[in-house]
Coordinates of N, CA, C and O in Angstrom, one line a residue:
M1 N -24.4 5.7 24.0 CA -24.1 6.2 25.5 C -24.3 4.4 25.7 O -23.1 4.0 26.8
I2 N -25.2 3.5 25.5 CA -24.7 2.3 26.2 C -24.0 1.6 25.9 O -23.2 1.1 26.3
A3 N -23.6 1.9 24.2 CA -22.6 0.9 23.9 C -21.0 1.5 24.7 O -20.5 0.6 24.9
L4 N -20.6 2.5 24.6 CA -19.6 3.1 25.5 C -19.6 2.5 26.9 O -19.0 2.1 27.5
L5 N -20.5 2.4 27.5 CA -21.0 1.9 29.4 C -20.7 0.4 29.1 O -19.9 0.3 29.7
V6 N -21.3 -0.4 28.1 CA -21.0 -1.4 27.7 C -19.3 -2.0 27.8 O -18.8 -3.2 28.2
L7 N -19.0 -1.2 26.9 CA -17.7 -1.2 26.4 C -16.8 -0.8 27.9 O -15.5 -2.1 28.4
V8 N -17.1 0.1 28.4 CA -16.1 0.1 29.7 C -16.3 -1.0 30.8 O -15.5 -1.4 31.3
F9 N -18.1 -1.6 31.0 CA -17.6 -2.3 31.6 C -16.9 -3.6 31.6 O -16.4 -4.5 32.2
S10 N -16.8 -4.2 30.4 CA -16.4 -5.2 29.5 C -14.6 -4.8 30.1 O -14.2 -6.2 30.1
Y11 N -14.2 -3.9 30.2 CA -12.6 -3.8 30.4 C -12.6 -4.2 31.6 O -11.6 -4.8 31.8
F12 N -13.7 -3.7 32.5 CA -13.3 -4.1 34.0 C -13.4 -5.4 34.2 O -12.8 -5.6 35.4
V13 N -14.5 -5.1 33.5 CA -15.2 -7.6 34.3 C -13.2 -7.6 33.7 O -13.1 -8.9 34.1
G14 N -12.8 -7.4 32.2 CA -12.0 -8.2 32.0 C -10.5 -8.3 32.6 O -9.6 -9.1 33.4
A15 N -11.0 -7.0 33.5 CA -9.6 -7.0 34.0 C -9.4 -7.3 35.6 O -8.4 -7.2 36.5
I16 N -10.9 -7.7 35.8 CA -10.7 -8.4 37.4 C -9.8 -9.9 37.3 O -9.5 -10.5 36.5
P17 N -8.5 -9.6 38.5 CA -7.3 -10.1 38.2 C -8.0 -11.9 39.4 O -7.3 -11.8 40.4
V18 N -8.5 -12.4 38.4 CA -9.0 -13.9 39.0 C -7.9 -14.5 39.7 O -8.1 -15.5 41.2
G19 N -7.1 -14.9 39.3 CA -5.8 -15.7 40.1 C -4.8 -14.8 41.3 O -4.5 -15.6 42.0
V20 N -4.8 -13.4 40.6 CA -4.2 -12.9 42.3 C -5.5 -13.1 43.4 O -5.0 -13.5 44.4
I21 N -6.5 -12.9 42.8 CA -7.5 -12.7 44.0 C -7.8 -14.3 44.4 O -7.4 -14.3 46.2
I22 N -7.9 -15.8 44.1 CA -7.8 -16.6 44.4 C -6.9 -17.1 45.4 O -6.5 -17.8 46.2
A23 N -5.5 -16.5 45.2 CA -4.0 -16.9 45.4 C -4.2 -16.0 46.9 O -3.5 -16.9 48.2
R24 N -4.4 -14.9 46.4 CA -4.6 -14.3 48.0 C -5.5 -14.5 49.1 O -5.1 -14.8 49.8
K25 N -6.8 -14.7 48.4 CA -7.7 -14.9 49.4 C -7.5 -16.2 49.8 O -7.6 -16.7 51.3
F26 N -7.1 -17.5 49.0 CA -7.6 -18.6 49.6 C -6.3 -19.8 50.2 O -6.2 -20.4 50.8
Y27 N -5.1 -18.7 49.6 CA -3.8 -19.4 49.9 C -2.5 -18.7 50.7 O -1.2 -18.9 50.8
N28 N -2.9 -16.9 50.7 CA -2.4 -16.2 51.8 C -1.0 -15.9 50.6 O 0.3 -15.5 51.1
L29 N -0.9 -15.7 49.3 CA 0.2 -15.5 48.5 C -0.2 -14.8 47.4 O -1.3 -14.6 47.0
D30 N 0.7 -14.1 47.0 CA 0.9 -13.3 45.2 C 1.3 -14.3 44.3 O 2.6 -14.5 44.6
I31 N 0.1 -14.6 43.8 CA 0.9 -15.0 42.2 C 1.8 -15.1 42.1 O 3.0 -15.8 41.0
R32 N 2.2 -13.2 41.6 CA 2.7 -12.9 40.9 C 4.4 -13.0 41.1 O 4.9 -12.4 40.6
E33 N 4.6 -13.3 42.6 CA 5.8 -13.7 43.2 C 6.2 -15.0 43.3 O 7.2 -15.4 43.4
H34 N 5.5 -15.7 42.4 CA 6.0 -17.2 42.2 C 5.6 -17.7 41.0 O 5.1 -17.2 39.9
G35 N 6.3 -19.2 40.5 CA 6.4 -19.8 39.3 C 6.9 -19.2 37.8 O 7.7 -18.1 38.3
S36 N 6.1 -18.5 37.1 CA 6.6 -17.6 36.3 C 5.9 -16.2 35.9 O 6.5 -15.2 35.3
K37 N 5.6 -16.3 37.3 CA 5.2 -14.5 37.6 C 3.7 -14.2 37.1 O 3.7 -13.1 37.2
N38 N 3.0 -14.8 36.0 CA 2.1 -14.6 35.7 C 0.9 -14.5 36.5 O 1.0 -15.6 37.3
S39 N -0.3 -13.9 35.9 CA -1.2 -13.8 37.1 C -2.5 -15.0 36.5 O -3.3 -15.3 37.0
G40 N -2.4 -15.2 35.0 CA -3.3 -16.6 35.2 C -3.5 -18.0 34.7 O -2.8 -18.2 36.4
A41 N -4.1 -18.4 34.7 CA -4.7 -19.8 35.5 C -3.3 -21.1 35.2 O -3.1 -21.7 36.0
T42 N -2.4 -20.7 34.0 CA -1.5 -22.3 33.8 C -0.2 -21.5 35.1 O -0.4 -22.9 35.8
N43 N -0.1 -20.5 35.4 CA 0.7 -20.5 36.7 C 0.4 -20.9 38.0 O 0.5 -21.5 38.6
V44 N -0.9 -20.5 38.0 CA -2.1 -20.7 39.5 C -2.1 -22.2 39.5 O -1.9 -22.6 40.4
W45 N -2.1 -23.1 38.3 CA -2.3 -24.3 38.1 C -0.9 -24.7 38.7 O -0.7 -25.7 39.6
R46 N 0.3 -24.8 37.9 CA 1.7 -24.6 38.5 C 2.2 -25.0 40.0 O 2.2 -25.4 40.8
V47 N 1.5 -23.6 40.4 CA 1.8 -23.1 41.4 C 1.1 -23.8 43.0 O 2.0 -23.9 43.5
L48 N -0.5 -23.3 42.4 CA -1.3 -24.3 43.9 C -1.9 -25.3 43.4 O -2.3 -26.1 44.7
G49 N -1.8 -25.8 42.4 CA -2.6 -27.2 41.8 C -4.2 -27.1 40.9 O -4.4 -26.2 40.5
A50 N -4.5 -28.3 40.3 CA -5.6 -28.2 39.5 C -6.4 -27.3 39.9 O -7.5 -27.0 39.2
R51 N -7.0 -27.1 41.7 CA -8.6 -26.9 41.8 C -8.3 -25.4 41.5 O -9.3 -24.8 40.8
P52 N -7.7 -24.4 42.2 CA -7.4 -23.3 41.8 C -7.4 -23.1 40.5 O -7.8 -22.0 40.0
G53 N -6.3 -24.0 39.8 CA -5.9 -23.4 38.2 C -6.8 -23.5 37.8 O -7.5 -22.6 36.8
A54 N -7.9 -24.8 37.4 CA -9.1 -24.6 36.8 C -10.4 -23.7 37.2 O -11.3 -23.4 36.5
T55 N -10.1 -23.4 38.9 CA -11.5 -22.2 38.9 C -10.6 -20.8 38.2 O -11.7 -20.1 37.4
T56 N -9.7 -20.6 38.4 CA -9.0 -19.4 37.6 C -9.5 -19.4 35.8 O -9.8 -18.4 35.4
L57 N -9.0 -20.7 35.7 CA -9.4 -21.2 33.8 C -11.0 -20.5 33.7 O -11.3 -19.9 32.6
A58 N -11.7 -21.1 34.2 CA -13.5 -21.3 33.9 C -13.8 -19.7 34.5 O -14.3 -19.1 33.6
L59 N -13.1 -19.1 35.3 CA -13.7 -17.3 35.5 C -13.0 -17.0 34.4 O -13.7 -15.4 33.6
D60 N -11.6 -17.3 34.5 CA -11.3 -16.2 33.2 C -12.2 -16.2 31.7 O -12.0 -15.1 31.3
A61 N -12.8 -17.4 30.9 CA -13.5 -17.5 30.6 C -14.4 -16.9 30.6 O -14.9 -16.5 29.5
L62 N -15.2 -16.8 31.6 CA -16.4 -16.4 31.9 C -16.5 -15.1 31.8 O -17.0 -14.2 31.2
K63 N -15.4 -14.5 32.2 CA -14.9 -12.7 31.7 C -15.2 -12.4 30.3 O -15.8 -11.3 30.0
G64 N -14.5 -13.7 29.2 CA -14.8 -13.1 28.1 C -16.5 -13.1 27.6 O -16.9 -12.5 27.1
A65 N -16.8 -14.2 28.2 CA -18.3 -14.8 27.6 C -19.5 -13.5 28.0 O -20.1 -13.2 27.6
V66 N -19.3 -13.0 29.4 CA -20.1 -12.1 29.7 C -20.2 -10.7 29.1 O -21.2 -10.3 28.8
A67 N -18.6 -10.4 28.6 CA -18.7 -9.4 27.8 C -19.4 -9.1 26.9 O -20.0 -8.1 26.2
V68 N -19.3 -10.0 26.5 CA -19.8 -10.5 25.0 C -21.6 -10.4 24.8 O -22.4 -9.9 24.2
I69 N -21.7 -11.0 26.0 CA -23.4 -11.7 26.2 C -24.1 -10.3 26.8 O -25.1 -9.9 26.6
A70 N -23.3 -9.1 27.5 CA -23.3 -8.2 27.9 C -24.0 -7.1 26.7 O -24.4 -6.7 26.2
A71 N -23.0 -7.2 25.7 CA -23.0 -6.5 24.5 C -24.5 -7.1 23.3 O -25.0 -6.3 23.1
R72 N -24.1 -8.2 23.6 CA -25.6 -8.7 22.6 C -26.5 -8.2 23.3 O -27.9 -8.1 23.0
L73 N -27.2 -8.2 24.7 CA -28.3 -7.4 25.1 C -29.0 -7.1 25.5 O -29.9 -6.0 24.8
L74 N -27.6 -5.6 25.3 CA -28.1 -4.1 25.4 C -27.8 -3.6 24.5 O -28.1 -2.3 24.2
C75 N -26.8 -3.7 23.4 CA -27.4 -3.6 22.0 C -27.6 -4.8 21.1 O -26.3 -5.1 20.0
P76 N -28.5 -5.1 20.9 CA -29.2 -6.2 19.9 C -28.7 -6.3 18.9 O -28.9 -5.0 18.1
G77 N -27.9 -7.0 17.9 CA -27.9 -6.6 16.6 C -26.3 -6.3 16.5 O -26.4 -5.7 15.0
E78 N -25.8 -5.2 17.1 CA -24.3 -4.5 16.8 C -23.5 -5.8 16.9 O -23.2 -5.7 17.6
L79 N -23.3 -6.2 15.8 CA -21.7 -7.1 15.9 C -20.7 -6.4 16.0 O -19.7 -6.4 16.9
G80 N -20.6 -5.0 15.8 CA -19.2 -4.1 16.1 C -18.9 -4.0 17.7 O -17.9 -3.8 17.9
V81 N -20.2 -3.8 18.3 CA -20.1 -3.8 19.9 C -19.8 -4.9 20.3 O -18.5 -4.9 21.2
Q82 N -20.6 -6.0 20.0 CA -19.8 -7.4 20.2 C -18.7 -7.7 20.3 O -17.7 -7.9 21.3
V83 N -18.0 -7.3 19.2 CA -16.6 -7.3 19.1 C -15.6 -6.3 19.4 O -14.6 -7.0 20.3
A84 N -15.9 -5.1 19.5 CA -15.3 -4.1 20.5 C -15.5 -4.3 22.0 O -14.2 -4.5 22.9
C85 N -16.2 -5.0 22.3 CA -16.7 -5.6 24.4 C -15.1 -6.6 24.3 O -14.9 -7.2 25.7
G86 N -15.2 -7.8 23.3 CA -14.7 -8.9 23.3 C -13.2 -8.3 23.4 O -12.5 -9.2 24.1
I87 N -13.0 -7.6 22.1 CA -11.3 -7.1 22.9 C -10.8 -6.0 23.8 O -10.1 -6.2 24.5
A88 N -12.1 -5.6 24.5 CA -11.7 -4.9 25.5 C -11.7 -6.0 26.7 O -11.0 -5.5 27.4
A89 N -12.6 -6.9 26.9 CA -12.3 -7.6 28.0 C -10.9 -8.7 27.8 O -10.6 -8.9 28.6
I90 N -10.3 -9.0 27.2 CA -9.1 -9.5 26.4 C -7.9 -8.6 26.8 O -7.6 -8.9 27.8
A91 N -8.5 -6.9 26.6 CA -7.6 -6.1 26.7 C -6.9 -5.9 28.5 O -6.2 -5.8 29.1
G92 N -8.1 -5.9 28.6 CA -8.2 -6.1 30.4 C -7.9 -6.7 31.6 O -7.2 -6.7 32.3
H93 N -8.0 -8.3 30.7 CA -7.2 -9.2 31.1 C -5.6 -9.5 31.3 O -5.3 -9.5 31.9
N94 N -5.3 -8.7 29.9 CA -3.6 -8.2 29.5 C -3.4 -7.5 30.4 O -1.8 -7.6 30.9
W95 N -3.9 -6.2 30.4 CA -3.3 -5.3 31.0 C -4.6 -4.4 32.1 O -5.0 -3.5 31.8
S96 N -4.2 -5.0 33.2 CA -5.9 -4.9 34.3 C -5.4 -3.4 34.8 O -3.7 -3.6 35.3
V97 N -6.0 -2.5 34.7 CA -5.9 -1.5 35.5 C -5.5 -2.0 37.0 O -4.8 -1.4 37.7
F98 N -6.3 -2.8 37.6 CA -5.7 -3.4 39.0 C -5.0 -4.0 39.1 O -3.9 -3.9 40.6
L99 N -4.4 -4.2 38.0 CA -2.6 -4.7 38.5 C -1.6 -3.9 37.9 O -0.3 -4.6 37.4
K100 N -1.8 -2.3 37.8 CA -0.9 -1.2 37.1 C -0.5 -1.9 36.1 O 1.1 -1.8 35.4
G101 N -1.3 -2.1 34.7 CA -0.7 -2.6 33.5 C -0.7 -3.7 33.1 O 0.1 -4.3 31.9
R102 N -0.1 -4.6 34.5 CA 0.0 -5.9 33.7 C -1.3 -6.5 34.1 O -2.0 -6.5 34.1
G103 N -0.7 -7.9 33.3 CA -2.0 -9.2 33.9 C -1.6 -10.6 32.8 O -0.3 -11.0 33.1
G104 N -2.3 -11.1 32.6 CA -2.1 -12.6 31.8 C -2.3 -12.5 30.5 O -2.0 -11.4 29.9
K105 N -2.1 -13.6 30.0 CA -1.9 -13.6 28.4 C -3.5 -13.6 27.4 O -3.2 -14.2 26.6
G106 N -4.3 -13.9 28.3 CA -5.3 -13.5 27.8 C -6.0 -14.8 27.0 O -6.7 -14.7 26.1
V107 N -5.3 -16.2 27.1 CA -5.8 -17.6 26.6 C -7.2 -17.9 27.0 O -8.2 -18.1 25.9
A108 N -7.6 -17.7 28.3 CA -8.8 -18.3 28.7 C -10.0 -17.2 28.7 O -11.3 -17.6 28.2
T109 N -9.7 -15.9 28.9 CA -10.6 -14.9 28.4 C -10.9 -14.8 27.0 O -12.0 -14.7 26.3
S110 N -9.7 -14.9 26.0 CA -10.6 -15.1 25.0 C -11.2 -16.3 24.3 O -12.1 -16.4 23.6
A111 N -11.0 -17.5 25.2 CA -11.6 -18.3 24.7 C -13.1 -18.3 25.1 O -14.1 -18.9 24.5
G112 N -13.5 -17.9 26.3 CA -14.8 -17.2 26.2 C -15.3 -16.3 25.6 O -16.3 -16.6 25.5
V113 N -14.6 -15.6 25.1 CA -15.1 -14.1 23.8 C -15.7 -15.0 22.7 O -16.6 -15.2 22.1
F114 N -15.0 -16.1 22.7 CA -15.2 -16.9 21.4 C -15.8 -17.9 21.3 O -17.1 -18.1 20.4
L115 N -16.0 -18.4 22.2 CA -17.2 -19.1 22.3 C -18.7 -18.9 22.8 O -19.6 -19.3 21.8
A116 N -19.0 -17.4 23.0 CA -19.7 -16.8 23.0 C -20.0 -16.0 21.5 O -21.5 -15.9 21.5
L117 N -19.1 -15.8 20.8 CA -18.8 -15.5 19.5 C -19.3 -16.3 18.5 O -20.2 -16.2 17.7
M118 N -18.3 -16.9 18.2 CA -17.9 -17.8 17.3 C -18.0 -19.2 17.8 O -16.5 -19.6 17.7
P119 N -18.7 -20.0 18.4 CA -18.5 -21.2 19.1 C -17.6 -22.4 18.2 O -17.0 -23.3 18.7
F120 N -18.1 -22.2 17.2 CA -17.0 -23.4 16.1 C -16.3 -23.3 15.9 O -15.1 -23.9 16.4
H121 N -15.8 -22.5 15.5 CA -14.3 -21.6 15.2 C -13.3 -21.9 16.9 O -12.5 -22.1 16.8
A122 N -14.3 -21.5 17.7 CA -13.5 -21.5 19.2 C -13.2 -22.9 19.5 O -11.9 -23.3 20.2
L123 N -14.4 -23.8 19.1 CA -14.0 -25.1 19.3 C -12.5 -25.8 18.5 O -12.1 -26.9 19.0
I124 N -12.8 -25.5 17.6 CA -11.5 -25.4 16.6 C -10.2 -25.4 17.0 O -9.1 -25.9 17.5
A125 N -10.2 -24.3 17.4 CA -8.9 -23.3 18.7 C -8.8 -24.2 19.7 O -7.8 -24.6 20.0
I126 N -9.5 -25.0 19.9 CA -9.7 -25.7 21.8 C -9.6 -26.9 21.3 O -8.1 -27.6 21.9
A127 N -9.3 -27.8 20.4 CA -9.3 -29.1 20.1 C -7.6 -28.8 19.4 O -6.8 -29.9 19.5
V128 N -6.9 -27.8 18.6 CA -5.6 -27.6 18.3 C -4.9 -27.2 19.6 O -4.1 -28.0 19.7
F129 N -5.6 -26.7 20.6 CA -4.6 -26.3 21.9 C -4.7 -28.1 22.5 O -3.3 -27.9 22.8
A130 N -5.1 -28.3 22.8 CA -5.4 -29.9 23.1 C -4.3 -31.0 22.6 O -3.4 -31.4 23.3
L131 N -4.4 -31.0 21.4 CA -4.0 -31.9 20.4 C -1.9 -31.2 20.4 O -1.3 -31.7 21.1
A132 N -1.8 -30.0 20.4 CA -0.8 -29.3 20.8 C -0.2 -29.6 21.8 O 0.8 -30.1 22.4
L133 N -1.2 -29.4 22.7 CA -0.7 -29.6 24.2 C -0.2 -31.2 24.6 O 0.9 -31.5 25.3
Y134 N -0.9 -31.6 24.2 CA -1.0 -33.4 24.4 C 0.5 -33.8 23.6 O 1.4 -34.4 24.6
Y135 N 0.8 -32.7 22.4 CA 2.0 -34.1 21.9 C 3.6 -33.1 22.1 O 4.3 -33.3 22.2
T136 N 3.5 -31.8 22.7 CA 4.6 -31.0 23.1 C 5.0 -30.8 24.7 O 5.9 -30.4 25.0
R137 N 3.7 -31.0 25.6 CA 3.5 -30.9 26.7 C 3.8 -29.3 26.9 O 4.0 -29.3 28.4
H138 N 3.7 -28.3 26.1 CA 3.9 -27.4 26.3 C 2.7 -26.3 26.2 O 1.5 -26.6 25.4
V139 N 1.8 -25.6 27.6 CA 0.8 -24.6 27.1 C 1.6 -23.8 26.2 O 0.3 -23.0 25.4
S140 N 2.3 -23.1 26.5 CA 2.5 -22.1 25.8 C 2.5 -22.9 24.1 O 2.0 -21.5 23.3
I141 N 3.1 -23.8 23.7 CA 2.6 -24.4 22.1 C 1.3 -24.3 21.8 O 0.5 -24.0 20.5
G142 N 0.8 -24.9 22.9 CA -1.0 -25.0 22.6 C -1.5 -24.0 22.2 O -2.4 -23.8 21.5
S143 N -1.3 -22.6 23.4 CA -1.9 -21.6 22.9 C -1.3 -20.6 21.9 O -2.9 -20.4 21.2
M144 N -0.5 -20.6 21.0 CA 0.0 -20.4 20.3 C -0.4 -20.6 18.9 O -0.9 -19.8 18.2
A145 N -0.4 -22.3 18.7 CA -1.1 -23.2 17.9 C -2.9 -22.5 17.5 O -3.3 -22.3 16.6
A146 N -3.4 -22.8 19.1 CA -4.7 -22.3 18.9 C -5.1 -21.1 18.3 O -6.0 -20.6 17.4
A147 N -4.4 -19.7 18.6 CA -4.3 -18.5 18.2 C -4.0 -18.3 16.8 O -4.7 -18.3 15.8
V148 N -3.2 -19.1 16.0 CA -2.8 -19.4 14.5 C -4.4 -19.8 14.2 O -4.5 -19.8 13.4
A149 N -4.6 -21.4 14.7 CA -5.8 -22.2 13.8 C -7.2 -21.3 14.1 O -8.2 -21.3 13.5
L150 N -7.3 -20.1 15.2 CA -8.3 -19.1 14.9 C -8.1 -18.5 14.3 O -9.5 -18.1 13.5
I151 N -6.9 -17.8 13.9 CA -6.8 -17.1 12.4 C -7.6 -17.9 11.1 O -8.4 -17.5 10.3
I152 N -6.8 -19.1 10.9 CA -7.1 -19.7 9.9 C -8.3 -19.6 9.1 O -8.9 -19.9 8.6
S153 N -9.1 -20.6 10.6 CA -10.8 -20.9 10.6 C -11.2 -19.9 10.4 O -12.3 -20.1 9.8
T154 N -10.8 -19.1 10.6 CA -12.0 -17.8 10.1 C -11.7 -16.9 8.4 O -12.8 -16.7 8.4
F155 N -11.0 -17.6 8.0 CA -10.1 -17.0 6.8 C -11.1 -18.6 6.1 O -11.5 -18.5 4.6
V156 N -10.7 -19.6 6.3 CA -11.5 -20.7 5.4 C -12.8 -21.1 6.0 O -13.5 -21.6 4.7
L157 N -13.5 -20.7 6.9 CA -15.1 -21.0 6.8 C -16.0 -19.6 6.9 O -15.4 -18.7 7.1
P158 N -17.2 -19.7 6.4 CA -17.4 -18.8 6.5 C -17.9 -17.4 8.0 O -18.4 -18.1 8.3
T159 N -17.2 -16.4 8.1 CA -17.1 -15.5 8.9 C -17.8 -14.2 8.9 O -16.4 -13.5 7.6
P160 N -18.2 -13.5 9.4 CA -18.4 -12.0 9.3 C -17.0 -11.1 9.2 O -16.1 -11.4 10.2
G161 N -16.8 -10.3 8.6 CA -15.9 -9.3 9.1 C -15.0 -8.9 9.9 O -14.3 -8.8 10.4
F162 N -16.1 -8.5 10.9 CA -15.8 -8.3 12.5 C -15.6 -9.5 12.9 O -14.0 -8.9 13.7
F163 N -15.9 -10.7 12.7 CA -15.2 -11.4 13.8 C -14.1 -12.0 13.4 O -13.2 -12.5 13.9
Q164 N -13.9 -11.6 11.7 CA -12.2 -12.0 11.1 C -11.3 -10.9 11.8 O -10.2 -11.4 12.4
G165 N -11.3 -9.9 11.9 CA -10.8 -8.6 12.8 C -10.6 -9.3 14.0 O -9.1 -9.2 14.4
L166 N -11.3 -9.4 14.4 CA -11.4 -9.9 16.4 C -10.5 -10.9 16.6 O -9.6 -11.0 17.3
A167 N -10.4 -11.7 15.4 CA -9.9 -13.4 15.6 C -8.4 -12.9 15.7 O -7.1 -13.0 16.3
V168 N -8.1 -12.3 14.6 CA -6.7 -11.8 14.5 C -6.1 -11.0 15.0 O -5.0 -11.0 15.5
L169 N -6.9 -10.0 15.5 CA -6.4 -8.6 16.7 C -6.0 -9.6 18.0 O -4.8 -9.4 18.7
A170 N -7.3 -10.8 18.5 CA -6.8 -11.3 19.5 C -5.8 -12.4 19.7 O -5.0 -12.5 20.1
S171 N -6.0 -12.9 18.5 CA -4.4 -13.8 18.4 C -3.4 -13.4 18.0 O -2.0 -13.7 19.0
L172 N -3.2 -11.7 17.6 CA -1.7 -11.6 17.6 C -1.4 -11.1 19.6 O 0.0 -10.7 19.9
M173 N -2.6 -10.3 19.7 CA -2.4 -10.0 21.3 C -1.3 -11.1 22.1 O -0.8 -11.2 23.1
C174 N -2.2 -12.3 21.7 CA -1.9 -13.8 22.8 C -0.1 -13.8 22.0 O 0.6 -14.1 23.1
L175 N -0.1 -14.0 20.8 CA 1.6 -14.1 20.2 C 2.1 -13.0 20.7 O 3.3 -13.4 21.4
V176 N 1.8 -12.0 21.0 CA 3.1 -11.2 21.7 C 2.9 -11.3 23.4 O 4.5 -10.9 23.5
K177 N 1.8 -11.4 23.7 CA 2.5 -11.9 25.1 C 3.2 -13.1 25.5 O 3.5 -13.6 26.5
H178 N 2.9 -13.9 24.4 CA 3.9 -15.6 24.6 C 5.3 -14.9 24.0 O 6.0 -16.3 23.9
V179 N 5.9 -13.5 23.4 CA 7.2 -13.8 23.5 C 8.1 -14.1 24.3 O 9.1 -15.0 24.3
P180 N 8.1 -13.7 25.5 CA 8.9 -14.6 26.7 C 8.9 -16.0 26.9 O 10.1 -16.6 26.8
N181 N 8.0 -16.5 26.3 CA 7.9 -18.1 26.3 C 8.7 -18.6 25.0 O 9.1 -19.7 24.7
M182 N 8.4 -17.8 24.0 CA 9.0 -18.5 22.7 C 10.8 -18.3 22.9 O 11.3 -19.1 22.4
Q183 N 11.3 -17.2 23.8 CA 12.2 -17.1 24.1 C 12.8 -17.9 24.7 O 14.0 -18.5 24.7
R184 N 11.5 -18.6 26.1 CA 12.6 -19.6 26.8 C 12.5 -20.6 26.2 O 13.2 -21.6 26.1
L185 N 11.3 -21.0 25.1 CA 11.4 -22.2 24.2 C 12.6 -22.4 23.4 O 13.1 -24.1 23.2
S186 N 13.5 -21.0 23.0 CA 14.6 -21.0 22.1 C 15.6 -21.5 23.2 O 17.0 -22.2 22.1
R187 N 15.6 -21.2 24.2 CA 17.0 -21.9 24.9 C 16.4 -23.1 26.3 O 17.4 -23.5 26.7
G188 N 15.6 -23.9 25.4 CA 15.2 -24.9 26.3 C 14.6 -25.1 27.7 O 14.7 -26.1 28.3
E189 N 14.3 -23.5 27.9 CA 13.9 -23.8 29.8 C 12.6 -23.5 30.0 O 12.1 -23.4 31.1
E190 N 11.8 -23.8 28.8 CA 10.5 -23.5 29.2 C 9.9 -24.8 29.6 O 9.9 -26.0 29.4
P191 N 8.7 -24.9 31.2 CA 8.5 -25.6 31.9 C 7.6 -26.5 31.0 O 6.8 -26.2 30.1
K192 N 7.1 -28.2 31.1 CA 6.6 -29.0 30.5 C 5.4 -29.5 31.5 O 5.5 -28.9 32.6
V193 N 4.4 -29.6 30.7 CA 3.2 -30.2 31.6 C 3.3 -31.4 31.8 O 3.9 -32.9 30.6
N194 N 3.2 -32.3 33.2 CA 3.0 -34.1 33.6 C 2.0 -34.3 33.2 O 1.0 -33.8 33.9
F195 N 1.6 -35.4 32.6 CA -0.1 -35.6 32.7 C 0.0 -36.9 33.4 O 0.9 -37.4 33.8

């Protein structure tokens, strides 16, 4: 029963639409009607600037970490529950009940989950993201490269099977959510970041 409750809690924490709330409360606009129309940190950053974008990024990552930490505290030693709660938080962000099944791409929330569960693997993925972003100027390429790097790291480094499964599933969710970005990249229409 406790495991089920923390799993539901994790989904709803992940489903909190941070970017939508920040844009609506402080800027009186619906972020889903601007830019890429995505509710995640990248679109908030592009449309509203660095401060709200960074705040959205941090809070979206925190959602993932909170889900894992709650599972660890309430179901100690249950790696399967921690993994399930991580997946639930990412799914909540990507397909939020508060946004009628819409949401972000899950990159920041996944980062929070993996920083709490497998920090070394997460740091590798973050480093790959930063390098790919720097050289391509595309957040989407950085995100997809990080997803692939995460999967590879779990099979190269000693990693529990539960965590390997989580890395594969989370990375696949990330790649599926980035299909529109792939299409824009193929057409040369994907916006770049200016440093």
